[in-house]
mmCIF file of C-alpha atoms in Angstrom:
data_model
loop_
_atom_site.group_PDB
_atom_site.id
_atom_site.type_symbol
_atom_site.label_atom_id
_atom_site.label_comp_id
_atom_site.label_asym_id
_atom_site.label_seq_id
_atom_site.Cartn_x
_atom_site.Cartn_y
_atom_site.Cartn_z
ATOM 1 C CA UNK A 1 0.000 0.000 0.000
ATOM 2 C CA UNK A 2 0.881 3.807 -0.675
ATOM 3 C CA UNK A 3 1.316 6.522 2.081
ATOM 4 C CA UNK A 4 -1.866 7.075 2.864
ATOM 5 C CA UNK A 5 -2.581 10.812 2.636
ATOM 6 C CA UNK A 6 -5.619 12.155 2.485
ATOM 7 C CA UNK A 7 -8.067 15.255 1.617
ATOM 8 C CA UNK A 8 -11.581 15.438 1.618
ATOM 9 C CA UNK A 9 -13.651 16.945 -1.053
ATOM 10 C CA UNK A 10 -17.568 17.435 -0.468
ATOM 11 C CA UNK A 11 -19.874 15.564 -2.328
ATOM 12 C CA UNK A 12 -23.694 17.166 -0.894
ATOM 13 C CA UNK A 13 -26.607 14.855 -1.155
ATOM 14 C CA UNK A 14 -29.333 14.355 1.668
ATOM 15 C CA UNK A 15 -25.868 14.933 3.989
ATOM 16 C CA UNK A 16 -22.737 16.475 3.796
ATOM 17 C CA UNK A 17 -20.265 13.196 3.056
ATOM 18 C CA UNK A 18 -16.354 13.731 1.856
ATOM 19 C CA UNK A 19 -14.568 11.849 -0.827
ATOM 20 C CA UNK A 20 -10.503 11.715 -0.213
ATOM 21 C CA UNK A 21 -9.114 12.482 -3.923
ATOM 22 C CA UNK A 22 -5.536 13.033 -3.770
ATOM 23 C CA UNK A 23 -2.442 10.540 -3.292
ATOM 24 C CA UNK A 24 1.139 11.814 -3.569
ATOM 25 C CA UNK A 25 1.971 8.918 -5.565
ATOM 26 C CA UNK A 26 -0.012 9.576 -8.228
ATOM 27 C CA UNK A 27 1.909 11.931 -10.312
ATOM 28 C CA UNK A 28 4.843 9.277 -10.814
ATOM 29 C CA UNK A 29 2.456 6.368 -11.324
ATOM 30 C CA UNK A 30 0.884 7.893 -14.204
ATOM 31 C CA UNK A 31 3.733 8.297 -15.790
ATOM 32 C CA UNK A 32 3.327 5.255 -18.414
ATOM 33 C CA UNK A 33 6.056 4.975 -21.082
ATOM 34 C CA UNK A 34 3.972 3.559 -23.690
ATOM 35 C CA UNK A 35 1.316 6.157 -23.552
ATOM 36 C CA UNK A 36 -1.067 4.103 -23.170
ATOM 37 C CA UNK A 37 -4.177 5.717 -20.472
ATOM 38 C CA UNK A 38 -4.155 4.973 -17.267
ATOM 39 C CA UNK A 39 -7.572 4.778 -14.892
ATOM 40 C CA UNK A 40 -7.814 3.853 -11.209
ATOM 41 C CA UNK A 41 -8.575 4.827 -8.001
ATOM 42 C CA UNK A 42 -6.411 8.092 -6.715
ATOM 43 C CA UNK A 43 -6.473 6.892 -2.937
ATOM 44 C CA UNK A 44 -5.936 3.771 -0.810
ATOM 45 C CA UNK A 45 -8.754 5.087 0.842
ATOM 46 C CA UNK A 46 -12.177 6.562 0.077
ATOM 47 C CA UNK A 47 -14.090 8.337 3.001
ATOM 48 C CA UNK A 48 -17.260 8.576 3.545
ATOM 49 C CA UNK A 49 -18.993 10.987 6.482
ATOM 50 C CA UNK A 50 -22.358 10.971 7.077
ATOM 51 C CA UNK A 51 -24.328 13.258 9.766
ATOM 52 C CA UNK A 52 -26.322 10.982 11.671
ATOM 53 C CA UNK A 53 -29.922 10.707 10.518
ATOM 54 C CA UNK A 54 -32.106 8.386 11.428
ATOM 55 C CA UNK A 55 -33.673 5.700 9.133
ATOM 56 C CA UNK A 56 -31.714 7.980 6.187
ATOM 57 C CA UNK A 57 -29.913 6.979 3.062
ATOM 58 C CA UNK A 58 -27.158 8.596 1.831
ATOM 59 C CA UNK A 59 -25.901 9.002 -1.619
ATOM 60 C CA UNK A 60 -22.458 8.538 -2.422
ATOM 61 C CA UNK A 61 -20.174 7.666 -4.916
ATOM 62 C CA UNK A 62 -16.449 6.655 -5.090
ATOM 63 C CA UNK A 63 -14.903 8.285 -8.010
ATOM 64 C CA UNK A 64 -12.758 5.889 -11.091
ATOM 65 C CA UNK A 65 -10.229 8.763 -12.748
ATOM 66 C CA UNK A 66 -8.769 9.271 -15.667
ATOM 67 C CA UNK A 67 -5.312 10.058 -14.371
ATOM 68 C CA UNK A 68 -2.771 9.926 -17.185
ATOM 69 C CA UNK A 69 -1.037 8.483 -20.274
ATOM 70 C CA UNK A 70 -0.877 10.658 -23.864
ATOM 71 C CA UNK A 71 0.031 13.896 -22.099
ATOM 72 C CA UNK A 72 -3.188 13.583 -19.753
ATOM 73 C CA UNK A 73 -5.627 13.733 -22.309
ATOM 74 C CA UNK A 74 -9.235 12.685 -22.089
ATOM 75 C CA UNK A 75 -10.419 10.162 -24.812
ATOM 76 C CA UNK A 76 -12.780 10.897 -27.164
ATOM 77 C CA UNK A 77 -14.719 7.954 -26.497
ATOM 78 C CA UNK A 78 -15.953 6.570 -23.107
ATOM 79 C CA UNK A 79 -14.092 3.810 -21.438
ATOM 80 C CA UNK A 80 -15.893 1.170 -19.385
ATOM 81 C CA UNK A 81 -13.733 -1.041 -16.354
ATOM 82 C CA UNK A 82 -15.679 -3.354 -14.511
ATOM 83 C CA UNK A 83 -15.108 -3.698 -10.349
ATOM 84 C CA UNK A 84 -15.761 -5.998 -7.791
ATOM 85 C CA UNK A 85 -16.192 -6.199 -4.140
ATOM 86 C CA UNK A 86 -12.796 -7.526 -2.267
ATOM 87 C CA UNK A 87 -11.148 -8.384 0.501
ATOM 88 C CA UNK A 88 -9.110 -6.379 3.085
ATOM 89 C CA UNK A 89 -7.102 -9.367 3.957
ATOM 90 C CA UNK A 90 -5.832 -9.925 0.171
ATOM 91 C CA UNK A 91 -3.981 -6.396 0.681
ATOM 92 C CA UNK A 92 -1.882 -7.428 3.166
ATOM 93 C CA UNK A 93 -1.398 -4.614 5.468
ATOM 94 C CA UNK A 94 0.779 -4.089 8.605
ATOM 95 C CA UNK A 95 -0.424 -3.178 11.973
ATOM 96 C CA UNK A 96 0.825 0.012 11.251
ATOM 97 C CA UNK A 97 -1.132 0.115 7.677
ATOM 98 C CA UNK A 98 -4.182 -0.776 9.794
ATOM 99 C CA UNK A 99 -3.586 1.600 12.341
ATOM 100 C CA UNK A 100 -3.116 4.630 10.121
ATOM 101 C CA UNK A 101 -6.071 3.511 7.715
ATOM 102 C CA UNK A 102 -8.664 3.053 10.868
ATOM 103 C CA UNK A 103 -7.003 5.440 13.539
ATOM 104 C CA UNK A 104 -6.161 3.080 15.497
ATOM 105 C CA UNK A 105 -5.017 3.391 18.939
ATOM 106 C CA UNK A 106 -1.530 2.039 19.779
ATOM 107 C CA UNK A 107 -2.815 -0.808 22.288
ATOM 108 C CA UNK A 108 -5.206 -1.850 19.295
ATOM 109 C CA UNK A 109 -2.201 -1.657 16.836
ATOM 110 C CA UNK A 110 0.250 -3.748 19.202
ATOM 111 C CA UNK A 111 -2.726 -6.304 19.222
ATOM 112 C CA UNK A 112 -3.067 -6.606 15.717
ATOM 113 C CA UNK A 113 1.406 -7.033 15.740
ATOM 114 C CA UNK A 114 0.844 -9.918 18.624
ATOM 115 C CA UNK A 115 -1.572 -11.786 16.471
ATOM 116 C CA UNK A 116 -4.353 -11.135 19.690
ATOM 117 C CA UNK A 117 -6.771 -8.950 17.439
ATOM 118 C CA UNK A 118 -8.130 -8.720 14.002
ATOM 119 C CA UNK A 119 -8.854 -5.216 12.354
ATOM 120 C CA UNK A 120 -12.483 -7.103 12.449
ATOM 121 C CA UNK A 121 -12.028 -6.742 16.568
ATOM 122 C CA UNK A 122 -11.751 -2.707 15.964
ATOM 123 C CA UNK A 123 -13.919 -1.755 12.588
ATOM 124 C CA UNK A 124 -16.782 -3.538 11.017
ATOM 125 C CA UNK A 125 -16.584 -5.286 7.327
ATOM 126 C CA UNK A 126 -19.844 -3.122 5.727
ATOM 127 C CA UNK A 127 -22.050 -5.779 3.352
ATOM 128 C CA UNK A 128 -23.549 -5.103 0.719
ATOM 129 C CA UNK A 129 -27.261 -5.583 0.854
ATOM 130 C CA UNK A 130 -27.157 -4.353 4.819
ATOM 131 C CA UNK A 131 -25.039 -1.307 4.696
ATOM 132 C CA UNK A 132 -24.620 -0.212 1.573
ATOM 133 C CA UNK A 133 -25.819 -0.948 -2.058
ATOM 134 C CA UNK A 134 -23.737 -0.351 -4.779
ATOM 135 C CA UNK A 135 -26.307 1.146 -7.447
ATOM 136 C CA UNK A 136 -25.092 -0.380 -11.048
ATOM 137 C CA UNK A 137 -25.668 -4.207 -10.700
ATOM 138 C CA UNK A 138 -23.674 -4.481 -13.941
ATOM 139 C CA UNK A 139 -20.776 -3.587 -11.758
ATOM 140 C CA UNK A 140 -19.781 -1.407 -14.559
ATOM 141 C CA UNK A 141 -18.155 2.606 -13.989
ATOM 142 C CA UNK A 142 -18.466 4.574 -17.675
ATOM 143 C CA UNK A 143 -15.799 7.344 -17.786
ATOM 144 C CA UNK A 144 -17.967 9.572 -20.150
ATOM 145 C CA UNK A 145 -16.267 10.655 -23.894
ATOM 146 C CA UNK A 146 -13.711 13.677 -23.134
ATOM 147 C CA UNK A 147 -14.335 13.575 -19.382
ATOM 148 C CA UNK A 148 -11.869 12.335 -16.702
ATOM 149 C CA UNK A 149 -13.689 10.489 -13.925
ATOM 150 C CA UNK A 150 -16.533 8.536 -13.178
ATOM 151 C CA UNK A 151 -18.553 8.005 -9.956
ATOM 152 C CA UNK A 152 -19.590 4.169 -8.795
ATOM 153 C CA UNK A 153 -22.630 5.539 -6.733
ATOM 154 C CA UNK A 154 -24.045 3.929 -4.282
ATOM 155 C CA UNK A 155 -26.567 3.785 -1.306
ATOM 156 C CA UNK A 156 -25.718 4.138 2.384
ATOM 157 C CA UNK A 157 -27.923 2.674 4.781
ATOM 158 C CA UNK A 158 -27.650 5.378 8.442
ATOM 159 C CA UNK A 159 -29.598 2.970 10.236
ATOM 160 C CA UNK A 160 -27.034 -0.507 9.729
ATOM 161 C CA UNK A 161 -23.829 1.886 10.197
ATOM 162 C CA UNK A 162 -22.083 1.061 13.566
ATOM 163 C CA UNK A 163 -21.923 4.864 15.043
ATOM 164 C CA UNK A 164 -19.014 3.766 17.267
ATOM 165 C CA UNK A 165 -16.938 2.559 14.886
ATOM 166 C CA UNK A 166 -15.823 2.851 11.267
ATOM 167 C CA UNK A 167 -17.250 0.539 8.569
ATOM 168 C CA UNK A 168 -15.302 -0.137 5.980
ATOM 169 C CA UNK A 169 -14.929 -2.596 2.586
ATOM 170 C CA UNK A 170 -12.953 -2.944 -0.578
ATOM 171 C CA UNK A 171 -13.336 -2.134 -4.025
ATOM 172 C CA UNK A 172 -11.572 -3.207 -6.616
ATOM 173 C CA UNK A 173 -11.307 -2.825 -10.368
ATOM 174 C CA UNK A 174 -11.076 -5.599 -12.611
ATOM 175 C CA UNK A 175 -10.951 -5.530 -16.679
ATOM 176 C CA UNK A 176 -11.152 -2.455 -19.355
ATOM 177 C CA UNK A 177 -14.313 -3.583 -21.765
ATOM 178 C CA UNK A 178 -13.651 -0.897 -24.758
ATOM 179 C CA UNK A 179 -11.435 -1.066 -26.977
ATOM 180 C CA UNK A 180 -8.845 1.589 -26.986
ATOM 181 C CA UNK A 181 -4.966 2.359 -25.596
ATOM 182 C CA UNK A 182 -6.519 2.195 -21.789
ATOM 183 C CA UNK A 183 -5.082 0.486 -19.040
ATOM 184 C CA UNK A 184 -5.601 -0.123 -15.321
ATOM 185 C CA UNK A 185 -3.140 1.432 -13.221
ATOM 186 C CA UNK A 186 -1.161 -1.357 -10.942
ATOM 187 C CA UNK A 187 -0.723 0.533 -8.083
ATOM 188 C CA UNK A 188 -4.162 1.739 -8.496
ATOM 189 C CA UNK A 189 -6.713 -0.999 -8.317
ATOM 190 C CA UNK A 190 -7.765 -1.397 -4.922
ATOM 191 C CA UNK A 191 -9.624 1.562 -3.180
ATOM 192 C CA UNK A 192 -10.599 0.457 0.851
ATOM 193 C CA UNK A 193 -13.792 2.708 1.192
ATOM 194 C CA UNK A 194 -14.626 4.128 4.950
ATOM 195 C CA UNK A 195 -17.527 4.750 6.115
ATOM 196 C CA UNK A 196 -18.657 7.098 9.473
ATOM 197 C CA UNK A 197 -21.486 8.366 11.025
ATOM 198 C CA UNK A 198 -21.033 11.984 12.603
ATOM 199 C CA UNK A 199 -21.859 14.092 15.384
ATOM 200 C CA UNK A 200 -23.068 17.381 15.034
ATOM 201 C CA UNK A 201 -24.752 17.917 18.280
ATOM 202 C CA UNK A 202 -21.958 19.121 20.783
ATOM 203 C CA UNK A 203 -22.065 22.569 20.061
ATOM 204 C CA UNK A 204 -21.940 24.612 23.536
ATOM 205 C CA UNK A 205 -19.634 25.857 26.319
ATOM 206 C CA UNK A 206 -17.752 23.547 28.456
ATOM 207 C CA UNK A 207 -15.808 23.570 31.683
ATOM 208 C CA UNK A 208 -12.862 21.592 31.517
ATOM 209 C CA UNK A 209 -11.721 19.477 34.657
ATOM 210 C CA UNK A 210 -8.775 17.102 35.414
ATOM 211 C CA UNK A 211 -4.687 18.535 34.180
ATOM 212 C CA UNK A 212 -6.509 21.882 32.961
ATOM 213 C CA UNK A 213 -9.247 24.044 33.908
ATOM 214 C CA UNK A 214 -11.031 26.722 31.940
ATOM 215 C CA UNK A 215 -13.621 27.764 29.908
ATOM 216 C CA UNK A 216 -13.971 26.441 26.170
ATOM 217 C CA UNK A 217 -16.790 27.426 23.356
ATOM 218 C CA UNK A 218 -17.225 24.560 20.923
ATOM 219 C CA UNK A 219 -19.044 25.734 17.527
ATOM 220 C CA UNK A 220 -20.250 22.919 14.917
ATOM 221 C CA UNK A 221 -18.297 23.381 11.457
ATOM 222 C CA UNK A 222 -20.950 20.635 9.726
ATOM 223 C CA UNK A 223 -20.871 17.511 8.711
ATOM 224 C CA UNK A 224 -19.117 16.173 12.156
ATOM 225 C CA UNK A 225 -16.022 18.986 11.999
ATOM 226 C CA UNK A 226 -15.527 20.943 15.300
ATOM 227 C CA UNK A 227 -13.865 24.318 16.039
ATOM 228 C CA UNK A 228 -12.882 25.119 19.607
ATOM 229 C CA UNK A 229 -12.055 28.834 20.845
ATOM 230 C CA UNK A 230 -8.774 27.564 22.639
ATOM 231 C CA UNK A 231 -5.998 24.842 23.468
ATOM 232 C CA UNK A 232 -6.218 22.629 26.392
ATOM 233 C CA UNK A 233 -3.168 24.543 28.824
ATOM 234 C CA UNK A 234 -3.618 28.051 26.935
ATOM 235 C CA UNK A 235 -6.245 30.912 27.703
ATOM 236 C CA UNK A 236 -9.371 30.378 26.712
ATOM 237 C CA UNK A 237 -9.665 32.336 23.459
ATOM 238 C CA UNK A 238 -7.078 33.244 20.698
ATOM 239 C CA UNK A 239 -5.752 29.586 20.429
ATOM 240 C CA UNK A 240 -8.420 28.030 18.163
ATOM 241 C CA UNK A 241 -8.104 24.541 17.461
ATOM 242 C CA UNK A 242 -10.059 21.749 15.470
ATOM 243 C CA UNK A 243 -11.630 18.295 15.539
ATOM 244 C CA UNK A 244 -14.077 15.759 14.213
ATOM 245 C CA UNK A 245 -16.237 14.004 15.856
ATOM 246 C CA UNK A 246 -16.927 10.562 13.699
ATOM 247 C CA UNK A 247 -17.569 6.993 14.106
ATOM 248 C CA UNK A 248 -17.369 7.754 18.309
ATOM 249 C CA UNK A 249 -13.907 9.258 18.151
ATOM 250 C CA UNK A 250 -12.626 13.000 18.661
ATOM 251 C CA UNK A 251 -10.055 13.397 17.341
ATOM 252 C CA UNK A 252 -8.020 16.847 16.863
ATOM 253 C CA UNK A 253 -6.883 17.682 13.677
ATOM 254 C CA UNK A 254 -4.936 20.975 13.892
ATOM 255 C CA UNK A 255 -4.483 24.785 15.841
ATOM 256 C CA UNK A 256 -2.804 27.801 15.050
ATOM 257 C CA UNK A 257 0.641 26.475 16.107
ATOM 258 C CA UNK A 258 2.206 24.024 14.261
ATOM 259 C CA UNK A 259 2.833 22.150 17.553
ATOM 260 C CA UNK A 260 1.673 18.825 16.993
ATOM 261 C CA UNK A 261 -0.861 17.470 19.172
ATOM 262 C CA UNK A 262 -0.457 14.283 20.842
ATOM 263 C CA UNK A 263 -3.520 11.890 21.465
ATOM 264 C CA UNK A 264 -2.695 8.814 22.415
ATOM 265 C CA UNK A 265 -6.338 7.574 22.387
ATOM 266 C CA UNK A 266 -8.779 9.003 20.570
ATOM 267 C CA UNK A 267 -11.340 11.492 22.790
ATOM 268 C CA UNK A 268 -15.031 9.891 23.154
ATOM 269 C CA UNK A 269 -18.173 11.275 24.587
ATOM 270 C CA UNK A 270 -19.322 9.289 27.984
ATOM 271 C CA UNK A 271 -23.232 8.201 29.186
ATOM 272 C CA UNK A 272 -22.997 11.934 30.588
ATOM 273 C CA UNK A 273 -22.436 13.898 27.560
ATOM 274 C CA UNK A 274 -19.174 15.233 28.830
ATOM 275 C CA UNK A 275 -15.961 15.110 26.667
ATOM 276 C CA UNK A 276 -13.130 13.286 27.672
ATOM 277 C CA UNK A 277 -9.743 13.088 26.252
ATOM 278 C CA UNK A 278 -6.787 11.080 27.856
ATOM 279 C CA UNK A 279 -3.160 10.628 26.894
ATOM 280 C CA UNK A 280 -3.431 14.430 25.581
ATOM 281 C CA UNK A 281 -0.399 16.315 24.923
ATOM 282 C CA UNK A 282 1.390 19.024 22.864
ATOM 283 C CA UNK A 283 4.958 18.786 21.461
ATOM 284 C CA UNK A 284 7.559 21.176 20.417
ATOM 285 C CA UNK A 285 9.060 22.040 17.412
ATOM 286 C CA UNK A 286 11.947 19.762 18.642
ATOM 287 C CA UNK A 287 9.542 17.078 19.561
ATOM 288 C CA UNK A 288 9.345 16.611 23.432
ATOM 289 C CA UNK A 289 6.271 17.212 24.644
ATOM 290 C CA UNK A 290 5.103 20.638 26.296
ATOM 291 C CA UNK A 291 3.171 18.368 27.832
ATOM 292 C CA UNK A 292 2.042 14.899 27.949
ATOM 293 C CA UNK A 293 -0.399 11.677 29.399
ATOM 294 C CA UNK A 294 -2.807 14.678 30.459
ATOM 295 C CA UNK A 295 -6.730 14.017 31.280
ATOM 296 C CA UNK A 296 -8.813 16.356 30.475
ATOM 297 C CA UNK A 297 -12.769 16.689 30.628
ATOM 298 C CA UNK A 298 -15.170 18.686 29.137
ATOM 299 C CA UNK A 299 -18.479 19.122 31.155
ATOM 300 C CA UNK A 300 -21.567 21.152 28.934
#
């Protein structure tokens, strides 16, 4: 498997879900000395969020690109590949693979090292037919004439998803069914497509308790992304910081420093609404911590 690095690009339906489109490796994949044209998935990994809604179903669709051979040029006729459902253990990841694909604590990833643990003991395998449905029974994506992507849409099912945990399962393509200089990518066959329910419910102001104390003013970004008017340890405005809150895990994803911040579990929400966050930290630019192993709780 490639790095997996990730953006998220909106695709709006009945809910806000995101679609990660960009790999770094990409650019040197498509390179292909023959010419010929090159489609496949951009990313290991697909990602779907959904706001929580009950008994809805959410559209969504994983996209098939064009991504390069003769100069990067769309064909002037459409080009047809065929997929299939797979199987996360024919990929062959590490612990560490597995951790970084389903943010995985590392207790959960030392499991998965020791033989103790499964990814199945951490995510659930989505099936078709009770999560999801993919829409085309042909099992067919169409890259339209002079266009450079498809989408293979398909139906999510809110009330099946698992809102503690990711649910994931693998696509894969299989064979190019018009004629024409097109290929399937190597490197670019396999997409592992995520799928989360999110929060967007814990807008409000919270004391914090435990290694830090202060006030802090949560706002709701949509679609499950958080901003928060401080830092845990810093005044309580001026250091704004952000997280998500998806598939029962918060989990920050940047500030206004470029400290990194250390979370050595993801945060959850308890049976009393409050916040909690443990092994919380914040490093330096050299890498120890500022500080470290902190508790902290947010009560509304």
């Amino acid at each position: 498997m490639k790095n997996l690095k990730i953006y998220f690009t909106a695709i709006f339906a009945s809910v806000i879900c995101f679609s990660c489109l960009v790999d770094d490796e990409v650019e040197n994949t498509t390179q292909n000395e023959d010419g010929s044209r090159i489609i496949g998935f951009k990313d290991d990994v697909t990602l779907g969020n959904f706001v929580q809604v009950t008994d809805a179903v959410f559209d969504f669709g994983v996209p098939v690109h064009l991504l390069g051979g003769n100069n990067g040029l769309a064909l002037d006729s459409e080009i047809t590949v065929t997929y299939e459902i797979g199987d996360i253990q024919d990929l062959n990841l590490t612990a560490s693979e597995y951790a970084s694909t389903f943010n995985l604590t590392k207790d959960q990833r030392l499991a998965i090292e020791a033989g103790t643990a499964t990814i199945y003991d951490f995510a659930v395998e989505a099936q078709e037919g009770v999560h999801f449905d993919l829409v085309d029974t042909t099992l067919e994506s169409t890259i339209p004439a002079n266009s450079t992507f498809d989408l293979i849409d398909t139906k999510v099912y809110n009330n099946a998803l698992d809102a503690s945990k990711i649910s994931f399962y693998v696509l894969n393509l299989k064979t190019i069914t018009t004629s024409g200089d097109v290929v399937i990518g190597e490197q670019l066959i396999t997409t592992i497509v995520k799928l989360q329910l999110c929060r967007t419910d814990l807008s409000g102001t919270y004391t914090a308790s435990g290694n830090t104390s202060g006030t802090f003013t949560i706002t709701s970004l949509g679609g499950g992304d958080y901003q928060m008017s401080s830092m845990f340890g810093w005044p309580t405005s001026g250091y704004t910081s952000y997280f998500y809150a998806c598939a029962g895990q918060l989990v920050f994803t940047e500030w206004v420093f470029s400290n990194e911040i250390i979370q050595g579990v993801p945060g959850y929400v308890n049976d009393s609404g409050q916040l909690v966050f443990e092994q919380f930290g914040i490093g330096t630019a050299s890498g120890a911590p500022i500080y470290s192993g902190w508790t902290i709780i947010l009560t509304p």
